[in-house]
Coordinates of C-alpha atoms in Angstrom, one line a residue:
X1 CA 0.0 0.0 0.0
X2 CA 1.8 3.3 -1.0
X3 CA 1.2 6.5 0.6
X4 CA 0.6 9.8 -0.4
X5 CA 0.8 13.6 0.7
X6 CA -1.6 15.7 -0.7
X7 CA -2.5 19.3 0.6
X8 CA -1.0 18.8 4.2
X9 CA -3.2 15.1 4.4
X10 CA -2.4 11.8 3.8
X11 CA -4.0 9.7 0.9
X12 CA -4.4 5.7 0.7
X13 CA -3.7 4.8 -2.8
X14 CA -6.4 2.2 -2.6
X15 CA -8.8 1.9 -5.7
X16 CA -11.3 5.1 -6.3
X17 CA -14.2 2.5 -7.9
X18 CA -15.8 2.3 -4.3
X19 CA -15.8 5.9 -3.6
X20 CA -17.7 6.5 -6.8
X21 CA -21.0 5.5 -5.1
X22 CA -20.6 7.0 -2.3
X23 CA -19.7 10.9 -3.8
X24 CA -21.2 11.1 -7.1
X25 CA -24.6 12.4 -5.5
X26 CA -23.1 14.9 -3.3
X27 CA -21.2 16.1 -7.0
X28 CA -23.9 16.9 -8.3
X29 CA -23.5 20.2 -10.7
X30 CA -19.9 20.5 -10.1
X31 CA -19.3 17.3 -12.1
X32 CA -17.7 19.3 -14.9
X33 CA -15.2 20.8 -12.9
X34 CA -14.3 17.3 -11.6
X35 CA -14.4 16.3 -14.9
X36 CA -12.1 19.2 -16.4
X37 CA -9.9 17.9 -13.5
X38 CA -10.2 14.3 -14.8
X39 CA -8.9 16.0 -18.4
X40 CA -12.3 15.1 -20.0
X41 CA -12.9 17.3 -23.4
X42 CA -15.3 19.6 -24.1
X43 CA -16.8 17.2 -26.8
X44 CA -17.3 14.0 -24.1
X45 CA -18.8 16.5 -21.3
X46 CA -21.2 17.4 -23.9
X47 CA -21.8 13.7 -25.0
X48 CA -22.8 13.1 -21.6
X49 CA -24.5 15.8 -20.3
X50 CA -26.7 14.9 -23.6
X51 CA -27.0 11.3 -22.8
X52 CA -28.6 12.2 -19.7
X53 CA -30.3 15.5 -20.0
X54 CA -32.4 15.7 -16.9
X55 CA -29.8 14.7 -14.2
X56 CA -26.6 16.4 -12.9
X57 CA -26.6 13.5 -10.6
X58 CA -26.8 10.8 -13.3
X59 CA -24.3 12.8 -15.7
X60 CA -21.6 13.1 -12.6
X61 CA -22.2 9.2 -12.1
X62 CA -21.8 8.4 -15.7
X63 CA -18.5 10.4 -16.3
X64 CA -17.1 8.6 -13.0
X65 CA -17.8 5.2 -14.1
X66 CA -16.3 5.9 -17.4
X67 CA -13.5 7.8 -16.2
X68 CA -13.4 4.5 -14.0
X69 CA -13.5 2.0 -17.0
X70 CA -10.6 3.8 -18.9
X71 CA -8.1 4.0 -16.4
X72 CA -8.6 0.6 -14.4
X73 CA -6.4 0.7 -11.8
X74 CA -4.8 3.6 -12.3
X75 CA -7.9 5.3 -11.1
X76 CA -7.1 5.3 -7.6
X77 CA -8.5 6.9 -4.3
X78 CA -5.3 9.3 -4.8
X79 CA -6.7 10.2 -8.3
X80 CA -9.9 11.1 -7.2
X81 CA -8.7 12.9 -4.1
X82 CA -6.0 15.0 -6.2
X83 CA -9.0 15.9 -8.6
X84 CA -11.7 16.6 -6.3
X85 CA -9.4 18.9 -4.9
X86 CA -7.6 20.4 -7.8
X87 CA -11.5 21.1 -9.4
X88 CA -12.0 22.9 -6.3
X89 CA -14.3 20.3 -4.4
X90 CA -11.8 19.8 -1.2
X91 CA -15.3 19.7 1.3
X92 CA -16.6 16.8 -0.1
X93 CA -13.4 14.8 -0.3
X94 CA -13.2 15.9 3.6
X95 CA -16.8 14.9 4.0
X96 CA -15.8 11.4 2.6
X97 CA -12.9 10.7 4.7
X98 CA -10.8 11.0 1.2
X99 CA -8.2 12.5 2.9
X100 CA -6.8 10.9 5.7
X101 CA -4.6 11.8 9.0
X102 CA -3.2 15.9 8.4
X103 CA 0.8 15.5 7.8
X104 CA 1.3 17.3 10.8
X105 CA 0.2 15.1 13.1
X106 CA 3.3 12.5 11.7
X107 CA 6.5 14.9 12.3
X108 CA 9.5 13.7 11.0
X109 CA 8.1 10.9 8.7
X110 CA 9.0 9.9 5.0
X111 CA 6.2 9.7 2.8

């Protein structure tokens, strides 16, 4: 299990597929900053806001998964945490125990 500092916190680089269900709702209408963060286009943030034109919820959930079924592994709790915060959504990665024990409660250690 490899550790990570991000922001003054700690990350688990565990896989993000679990956290999807558990954050995608409280997303909602930001999901297009997430996604920006994520380094979807203009054109596939389109596709799927017109795939599923009467839900931010449902559109936020959809880019996930297939942000999820691109990158496999490499989608980890780290890459969600880094983009949550980077698209300017640091509350709900807080709210969902995404970030873990504040560096500066660990003086002196190596990450």
């Amino acid at each position: 299990m490899k550790c990570a500092k991000l922001n003054n916190y700690i990350t688990i680089d565990l896989a993000a597929e679990p956290y999807i269900n558990k954050i995608y709702t409280d997303i909602g209408s930001e999901w297009e900053r997430l996604a920006t963060a994520l380094n979807f286009d203009r054109n596939s943030i389109n596709t799927i806001k017109a795939d599923n034109p009467q839900s931010s919820i449902n559109q936020c959930h959809t880019m996930l998964y297939q942000y999820s079924q691109s990158q496999g592994s490499d989608f980890t709790k780290r890459v969600l945490t880094k983009a949550l915060v980077n698209a300017g959504l640091l509350a709900i990665a807080q709210s969902h125990h995404l970030l873990e024990i504040p560096s500066h409660t660990i003086p002196n250690k190596e990450i």
